[in-house]
């Protein structure tokens, strides 16, 4: 079958689902997207899109639009929590583009989402379609939705996020792993004029605080990650109190206090993941993004991995012709070791970022000062230098020192 005769149903119109839709449409597949929300939109806050993912957005013809709406930070600066001493300072801006051939962009999530929604024709996006059931018979896959519609396709891609209904149908109910609480919010640049333009993280015992500009520099995004025992609320995001945020960062560097002083409103999030799984393709059904490999944001890679998945799944389906089951298996074989590695490194950073002051933390700081940890170009090349459209099933990710 030619691609245009292969129908692909994508459940979920988030970053991963929309990127897959654009990429598969460009390759000639017959794509429909089913999204539970009434509107195609994203909640506020920021998202880093590193060269491994921005390279793909460039290929999809979105590079100019990305450059127009995103912020390009000059550095990523990691500092000690109290005295602000530099632990590492990685060059971003033009240097990273020279090194890896694609930029590091920081987006307001809503702007990234809008940019991805634009190239997908309206008639191919079905809003208010909450998937509640799936089945397949070796020839077709069917999905049922809460609004009582049913659809049939040759392939179904679950891009329905960390609480994926499709994953639950395939693997049963699993509880996500709780990492920490996050205070998030946005501040207009007018209120933080004297905050340096670089992305900055202050690493401290049991918590860290990160801030970076988004929306082409018009807003400062902040995230305060604070460890706690468990998440007891039903919701994974709810309004937070600025007074709690302030109390959580007492004793942190004056720059952190300045940012918090400018905060009017904050939301708290449960930062969750799920450990890697051995498979995520089942016949004509597969998953991408947070549905199959949710990760905590301590490498800033969840959205980037979803974008990589979209490129890989398109390449696999284009390569395998009629045999869609083989294509989805190839996609899983290629992607699983890499995404599992990023999940694991992200989780390890929970310990590394939040070390209590003491000998282990002194050792960490020395390693960071020598450029021995992630974000030095040498140590991040396995991640940022990757081309997800090349389907290399060899374990291309195993031999980087330090991990
Ligand atoms: C605090 C924080 C900071 C982060 N920072 C970064 C960062 O800097 N860089 C980065 O790359 N990543 C970051 N991430 C991770 C990133 O946000 C996610 O990995 C990314 O959004 C995953 O995309 P996705 O398309 O797989 O899922 P989602 O974005 O969750 O999209 C899923 C979509 O599916 C829809 N849906 C859900 N269930 C159904 C259903 N049953 N039927 C139909 N539709 C459904 C949802 O409404 C949604 O539109 C961060 C995450 C957090 C929490």
Coordinates of C-alpha atoms and ligand atoms in Angstrom, one line a residue:
X1 CA 0.0 0.0 0.0
X2 CA 1.1 3.5 -0.7
X3 CA 1.3 5.7 2.4
X4 CA -1.9 7.6 1.4
X5 CA -3.8 4.3 1.7
X6 CA -2.5 3.6 5.2
X7 CA -4.8 5.2 7.8
X8 CA -3.3 6.3 11.1
X9 CA -5.4 7.3 14.1
X10 CA -3.5 9.3 16.7
X11 CA -5.1 9.5 20.1
X12 CA -4.0 12.7 21.8
X13 CA -3.2 16.1 20.3
X14 CA -0.3 17.2 22.6
X15 CA 3.2 17.9 21.5
X16 CA 3.9 14.4 20.5
X17 CA 0.6 13.7 18.8
X18 CA 0.7 16.8 16.7
X19 CA 4.3 16.4 15.6
X20 CA 3.5 12.9 14.5
X21 CA 0.5 14.1 12.6
X22 CA 2.6 16.7 10.7
X23 CA 5.4 14.3 10.0
X24 CA 3.1 11.5 8.8
X25 CA 0.9 13.8 6.7
X26 CA 4.1 15.1 5.0
X27 CA 5.1 11.5 4.3
X28 CA 1.7 11.0 2.6
X29 CA -0.2 8.9 5.3
X30 CA -3.9 9.4 5.9
X31 CA -3.9 10.8 9.5
X32 CA -6.7 11.6 11.9
X33 CA -6.1 13.1 15.4
X34 CA -8.5 12.4 18.3
X35 CA -8.2 14.8 21.3
X36 CA -10.2 14.7 24.4
X37 CA -10.2 18.5 25.0
X38 CA -12.8 20.8 23.6
X39 CA -10.0 23.1 22.5
X40 CA -6.6 22.4 21.1
X41 CA -4.4 24.2 23.7
X42 CA -1.7 23.8 26.3
X43 CA -1.4 25.2 29.8
X44 CA 1.2 27.9 30.4
X45 CA 4.8 27.6 31.5
X46 CA 8.0 26.9 29.6
X47 CA 9.5 24.0 27.7
X48 CA 13.1 23.6 26.4
X49 CA 13.5 22.1 23.0
X50 CA 17.1 21.0 22.6
X51 CA 18.9 20.4 19.2
X52 CA 17.9 16.8 18.9
X53 CA 14.2 17.9 18.7
X54 CA 14.6 21.3 17.1
X55 CA 16.4 19.6 14.2
X56 CA 13.2 17.6 13.5
X57 CA 11.0 20.8 13.7
X58 CA 13.4 22.4 11.2
X59 CA 12.9 19.4 8.8
X60 CA 9.2 19.7 9.2
X61 CA 9.5 23.3 7.9
X62 CA 8.8 24.9 11.3
X63 CA 12.2 26.4 11.9
X64 CA 11.4 30.0 11.0
X65 CA 8.3 30.0 13.1
X66 CA 10.2 28.4 16.0
X67 CA 12.9 31.1 15.8
X68 CA 10.2 33.8 15.7
X69 CA 8.3 32.7 18.9
X70 CA 11.0 31.0 21.0
X71 CA 13.7 32.5 23.3
X72 CA 17.3 31.6 22.8
X73 CA 19.2 31.7 26.1
X74 CA 22.9 32.6 26.0
X75 CA 23.8 30.0 28.7
X76 CA 22.5 27.3 30.9
X77 CA 24.0 28.2 34.3
X78 CA 23.9 25.8 37.2
X79 CA 24.7 27.4 40.5
X80 CA 25.0 26.5 44.2
X81 CA 21.8 27.2 46.1
X82 CA 23.1 29.6 48.8
X83 CA 26.2 31.5 47.7
X84 CA 25.3 31.2 44.0
X85 CA 28.8 29.8 43.1
X86 CA 28.9 28.6 39.5
X87 CA 28.8 24.8 39.2
X88 CA 28.6 24.7 35.4
X89 CA 27.9 27.2 32.7
X90 CA 27.1 25.6 29.3
X91 CA 27.0 27.8 26.2
X92 CA 23.6 27.7 24.3
X93 CA 22.6 30.3 21.7
X94 CA 24.7 30.2 18.5
X95 CA 27.5 27.9 20.0
X96 CA 25.2 25.0 20.5
X97 CA 23.8 25.4 17.0
X98 CA 27.3 25.4 15.6
X99 CA 28.1 22.3 17.5
X100 CA 25.0 20.2 16.9
X101 CA 23.5 21.8 13.7
X102 CA 20.2 22.9 15.3
X103 CA 19.3 25.5 17.9
X104 CA 18.2 25.2 21.6
X105 CA 14.8 26.9 21.8
X106 CA 12.8 27.8 24.9
X107 CA 9.1 28.1 24.3
X108 CA 6.0 29.1 26.2
X109 CA 4.2 25.8 25.9
X110 CA 1.0 27.3 24.5
X111 CA 3.1 28.9 21.7
X112 CA 4.8 25.7 20.8
X113 CA 1.5 23.9 20.8
X114 CA -0.1 26.5 18.6
X115 CA 2.8 26.3 16.2
X116 CA 2.4 22.5 15.9
X117 CA -1.4 22.7 15.5
X118 CA -1.3 25.1 12.5
X119 CA 0.0 22.7 9.8
X120 CA -2.6 20.0 10.7
X121 CA -5.8 20.6 8.7
X122 CA -8.8 21.3 10.9
X123 CA -10.8 18.5 9.4
X124 CA -8.2 16.0 10.6
X125 CA -8.4 17.0 14.3
X126 CA -11.4 15.7 16.2
X127 CA -11.9 17.5 19.4
X128 CA -14.0 16.3 22.4
X129 CA -13.0 12.7 21.5
X130 CA -11.9 11.0 24.7
X131 CA -10.7 7.5 23.9
X132 CA -12.3 4.9 26.2
X133 CA -11.6 1.6 24.4
X134 CA -9.5 -0.1 21.7
X135 CA -9.5 -3.4 20.0
X136 CA -7.8 -5.0 16.9
X137 CA -8.2 -8.1 14.8
X138 CA -4.9 -8.4 12.9
X139 CA -6.3 -6.3 9.9
X140 CA -7.6 -3.2 11.5
X141 CA -7.7 -1.4 14.9
X142 CA -10.8 0.2 16.3
X143 CA -11.2 2.9 19.0
X144 CA -14.2 3.9 20.9
X145 CA -14.8 7.4 22.4
X146 CA -16.8 8.8 25.2
X147 CA -19.0 10.7 22.8
X148 CA -20.2 7.3 21.4
X149 CA -18.3 7.5 18.1
X150 CA -16.2 4.6 16.9
X151 CA -13.4 4.7 14.3
X152 CA -11.3 2.2 12.4
X153 CA -7.7 2.6 11.1
X154 CA -4.7 0.5 10.0
X155 CA -2.6 1.9 12.8
X156 CA -3.3 3.5 16.1
X157 CA -0.7 5.7 17.9
X158 CA -1.4 6.4 21.5
X159 CA -0.1 9.9 22.2
X160 CA -2.4 10.5 25.2
X161 CA 0.2 11.4 27.8
X162 CA 1.3 10.1 31.2
X163 CA -2.2 8.9 32.2
X164 CA -2.7 7.2 28.8
X165 CA -6.1 5.4 28.5
X166 CA -4.7 3.3 25.6
X167 CA -1.7 2.2 27.8
X168 CA -4.1 1.3 30.6
X169 CA -6.1 -0.8 28.2
X170 CA -3.0 -2.7 27.0
X171 CA -1.0 -3.0 30.3
X172 CA -3.5 -2.6 33.1
X173 CA -3.6 0.1 35.8
X174 CA -0.2 1.2 37.2
X175 CA 0.4 4.0 39.7
X176 CA 2.9 6.6 38.4
X177 CA 6.1 7.2 40.4
X178 CA 6.1 10.4 42.4
X179 CA 9.3 12.4 42.4
X180 CA 8.6 15.8 43.9
X181 CA 6.3 18.8 43.9
X182 CA 6.8 21.7 41.5
X183 CA 5.8 25.3 41.9
X184 CA 5.5 26.8 38.4
X185 CA 4.5 30.2 37.0
X186 CA 5.3 33.0 34.6
X187 CA 6.4 36.6 35.4
X188 CA 6.2 39.5 32.9
X189 CA 9.7 40.7 32.0
X190 CA 8.9 44.2 33.3
X191 CA 8.9 42.8 36.8
X192 CA 12.3 41.1 36.5
X193 CA 14.4 43.5 34.5
X194 CA 17.6 42.9 36.5
X195 CA 17.4 39.0 36.3
X196 CA 20.2 37.9 33.9
X197 CA 19.1 36.6 30.5
X198 CA 20.6 33.1 31.0
X199 CA 18.6 30.0 32.0
X200 CA 19.6 29.4 35.6
X201 CA 19.2 26.5 38.1
X202 CA 20.1 26.9 41.8
X203 CA 20.8 23.4 43.2
X204 CA 20.2 22.8 46.9
X205 CA 19.5 20.1 49.4
X206 CA 16.2 18.4 48.6
X207 CA 15.2 21.1 46.1
X208 CA 16.2 23.2 43.2
X209 CA 14.9 26.4 41.6
X210 CA 15.1 27.1 37.9
X211 CA 14.2 30.1 35.8
X212 CA 14.4 31.0 32.1
X213 CA 12.8 33.4 29.7
X214 CA 10.1 32.3 27.2
X215 CA 7.9 34.0 24.6
X216 CA 10.8 35.6 22.8
X217 CA 11.9 37.1 26.2
X218 CA 8.6 38.7 27.2
X219 CA 8.0 36.3 30.2
X220 CA 10.2 34.7 32.8
X221 CA 9.2 31.1 33.6
X222 CA 10.1 29.7 37.0
X223 CA 9.9 26.2 38.4
X224 CA 10.7 25.3 42.0
X225 CA 11.1 21.6 42.6
X226 CA 10.7 20.5 46.2
X227 CA 11.0 16.9 47.5
X228 CA 8.2 15.6 49.7
X229 CA 7.0 12.1 50.8
X230 CA 4.1 11.6 48.4
X231 CA 1.4 13.3 46.5
X232 CA -1.9 13.0 48.2
X233 CA -4.2 15.1 46.1
X234 CA -6.3 13.5 43.3
X235 CA -5.2 16.2 40.9
X236 CA -1.7 16.5 39.5
X237 CA -1.9 20.2 39.2
X238 CA -3.6 22.8 41.4
X239 CA -3.2 26.4 42.6
X240 CA -0.4 27.0 45.0
X241 CA 0.4 29.7 47.6
X242 CA 3.2 32.2 47.0
X243 CA 3.9 32.1 50.8
X244 CA 4.6 28.3 50.6
X245 CA 6.9 28.9 47.6
X246 CA 8.8 31.6 49.6
X247 CA 9.1 29.4 52.7
X248 CA 10.4 26.5 50.6
X249 CA 13.3 28.6 49.3
X250 CA 14.3 30.4 52.5
X251 CA 18.1 30.8 52.6
X252 CA 18.4 30.5 48.8
X253 CA 20.5 33.0 46.9
X254 CA 19.2 36.6 46.6
X255 CA 18.5 36.1 42.9
X256 CA 16.0 33.4 43.8
X257 CA 14.4 35.7 46.3
X258 CA 14.1 38.5 43.7
X259 CA 12.3 36.1 41.3
X260 CA 9.9 35.0 44.1
X261 CA 9.3 38.6 45.1
X262 CA 7.9 39.2 41.6
X263 CA 5.5 36.2 41.6
X264 CA 1.8 37.0 41.7
X265 CA 0.5 33.5 41.1
X266 CA 1.8 29.9 41.2
X267 CA 0.5 26.5 40.5
X268 CA 1.8 23.3 42.1
X269 CA 2.3 20.1 40.0
X270 CA 3.0 16.6 41.0
X271 CA 6.2 15.6 39.1
X272 CA 5.7 12.0 38.1
X273 CA 7.2 9.4 35.8
X274 CA 6.9 5.7 35.2
X275 CA 10.0 3.4 35.0
X276 CA 10.9 2.1 31.5
X277 CA 8.8 -0.8 30.2
X278 CA 10.0 -3.7 28.0
X279 CA 7.6 -3.1 25.1
X280 CA 5.0 -0.6 23.9
X281 CA 4.0 -2.0 20.5
X282 CA 1.1 -4.5 20.3
X283 CA 0.3 -5.5 16.8
X284 CA -1.1 -2.4 15.0
X285 CA -1.1 -0.3 18.2
X286 CA 1.8 1.6 19.5
X287 CA 2.5 4.5 21.8
X288 CA 4.7 7.6 21.8
X289 CA 5.8 10.3 24.2
X290 CA 4.7 10.3 27.8
X291 CA 2.2 7.5 27.1
X292 CA 5.1 5.0 26.9
X293 CA 8.2 6.7 28.5
X294 CA 7.1 9.5 30.8
X295 CA 10.2 11.1 32.5
X296 CA 10.7 13.7 35.1
X297 CA 11.9 17.0 33.6
X298 CA 15.5 16.9 35.0
X299 CA 17.0 16.6 31.6
X300 CA 14.3 18.8 29.9
X301 CA 13.6 15.9 27.5
X302 CA 10.0 14.7 27.8
X303 CA 8.7 16.8 24.9
X304 CA 11.9 16.4 22.9
X305 CA 11.6 12.6 23.1
X306 CA 8.0 12.8 21.9
X307 CA 9.2 14.8 18.9
X308 CA 11.9 12.3 18.2
X309 CA 9.4 9.5 18.4
X310 CA 7.3 11.2 15.8
X311 CA 10.2 11.3 13.4
X312 CA 11.2 7.7 14.1
X313 CA 7.6 6.3 13.7
X314 CA 7.3 8.1 10.4
X315 CA 10.6 6.8 9.1
X316 CA 9.6 3.2 10.2
X317 CA 6.2 3.3 8.6
X318 CA 7.7 4.8 5.4
X319 CA 10.4 2.1 5.3
X320 CA 8.2 -1.0 5.9
X321 CA 5.5 -0.5 3.3
X322 CA 2.4 -2.6 3.9
X323 CA 3.8 -4.4 6.9
X324 CA 2.7 -1.9 9.5
X325 CA 3.2 -4.4 12.4
X326 CA 6.9 -4.8 11.5
X327 CA 7.2 -1.0 11.2
X328 CA 5.8 -0.4 14.7
X329 CA 8.0 -3.1 16.1
X330 CA 11.1 -1.6 14.4
X331 CA 10.1 1.8 15.8
X332 CA 9.9 0.3 19.3
X333 CA 13.2 -1.6 18.9
X334 CA 15.0 1.6 17.9
X335 CA 13.5 4.0 20.4
X336 CA 13.2 1.9 23.6
X337 CA 16.9 1.8 24.7
X338 CA 17.4 5.6 24.0
X339 CA 14.2 6.7 25.8
X340 CA 14.8 4.3 28.7
X341 CA 18.3 5.8 29.1
X342 CA 16.9 9.4 29.2
X343 CA 14.2 8.3 31.7
X344 CA 16.9 6.8 33.9
X345 CA 19.3 9.7 33.7
X346 CA 16.5 12.1 34.5
X347 CA 15.5 10.1 37.5
X348 CA 19.2 9.9 38.7
X349 CA 19.3 13.7 38.5
X350 CA 16.7 13.9 41.2
X351 CA 19.5 12.6 43.6
X352 CA 22.3 14.5 41.9
X353 CA 20.6 17.9 41.9
X354 CA 19.2 17.6 45.4
X355 CA 22.3 16.4 47.4
X356 CA 22.6 17.6 50.9
X357 CA 25.7 19.6 51.6
X358 CA 28.6 17.2 52.4
X359 CA 31.4 15.1 50.8
X360 CA 29.2 13.6 48.0
X361 CA 28.0 17.0 47.1
X362 CA 31.5 18.4 47.1
X363 CA 32.5 15.6 44.8
X364 CA 29.6 16.3 42.5
X365 CA 30.5 20.0 42.3
X366 CA 34.1 19.2 41.5
X367 CA 32.9 16.9 38.6
X368 CA 30.6 19.6 37.4
X369 CA 33.4 22.2 37.5
X370 CA 35.6 19.9 35.3
X371 CA 32.8 19.5 32.7
X372 CA 32.5 15.8 33.6
X373 CA 28.7 15.8 33.8
X374 CA 25.8 16.4 31.5
X375 CA 25.5 19.7 29.6
X376 CA 29.2 19.8 28.7
X377 CA 29.1 19.3 24.9
X378 CA 31.2 16.2 25.1
X379 CA 28.9 14.5 27.5
X380 CA 25.6 15.6 26.0
X381 CA 26.5 14.7 22.4
X382 CA 24.8 11.3 22.7
X383 CA 21.6 13.2 23.3
X384 CA 21.8 16.4 21.3
X385 CA 23.7 15.0 18.3
X386 CA 21.1 12.2 17.6
X387 CA 19.2 12.0 14.4
X388 CA 15.9 10.2 15.2
X389 CA 14.9 9.6 11.6
X390 CA 17.9 7.2 11.2
X391 CA 16.6 3.9 12.4
X392 CA 19.6 2.3 13.9
X393 CA 18.6 -0.6 16.1
X394 CA 22.1 -1.0 17.6
X395 CA 22.4 0.2 21.2
X396 CA 23.8 3.7 20.1
X397 CA 23.5 5.1 23.5
X398 CA 25.5 3.0 25.9
X399 CA 29.0 4.1 26.1
X400 CA 29.2 7.7 27.4
X401 CA 31.5 8.0 30.3
X402 CA 29.9 9.1 33.6
X403 CA 26.5 7.4 32.9
Ligands
LIG1 C1 7.4 20.8 35.2 C2 7.6 20.2 33.9 C3 8.6 20.7 33.0 C4 8.9 20.1 31.8 N1 9.9 20.7 31.0 C5 10.2 20.1 29.9 C6 11.3 20.6 29.0 O1 11.9 21.7 29.4 N2 11.6 20.0 27.9 C7 10.9 18.9 27.4 O2 11.2 18.4 26.4 N3 9.9 18.3 28.2 C8 9.6 18.9 29.4 N4 8.6 18.4 30.1 C9 7.9 17.2 29.7 C10 6.9 17.4 28.6 O3 5.9 18.4 29.0 C11 6.1 16.1 28.3 O4 7.0 15.1 28.2 C12 5.4 16.3 26.9 O5 4.3 17.2 27.1 C13 4.8 14.9 26.5 O6 4.1 15.1 25.3 P1 3.0 14.1 24.9 O7 2.4 14.6 23.6 O8 3.5 12.7 25.0 O9 1.9 14.2 26.0 P2 1.0 15.4 26.5 O10 1.7 16.7 26.2 O11 0.6 15.1 27.9 O12 -0.3 15.3 25.6 C14 -1.3 14.3 25.7 C15 -2.5 14.8 25.0 O13 -3.5 13.7 25.0 C16 -4.7 14.1 25.4 N5 -5.4 13.0 25.9 C17 -5.2 12.4 27.2 N6 -6.0 11.3 27.3 C18 -6.8 11.2 26.2 C19 -7.8 10.3 25.8 N7 -8.2 9.3 26.6 N8 -8.4 10.5 24.6 C20 -8.0 11.5 23.7 N9 -7.0 12.4 24.1 C21 -6.4 12.3 25.3 C22 -4.5 15.2 26.3 O14 -5.6 16.1 26.5 C23 -3.2 15.9 25.7 O15 -3.6 16.9 24.7 C24 8.2 19.0 31.4 C25 7.2 18.5 32.2 C26 6.9 19.0 33.4 C27 5.8 18.5 34.2

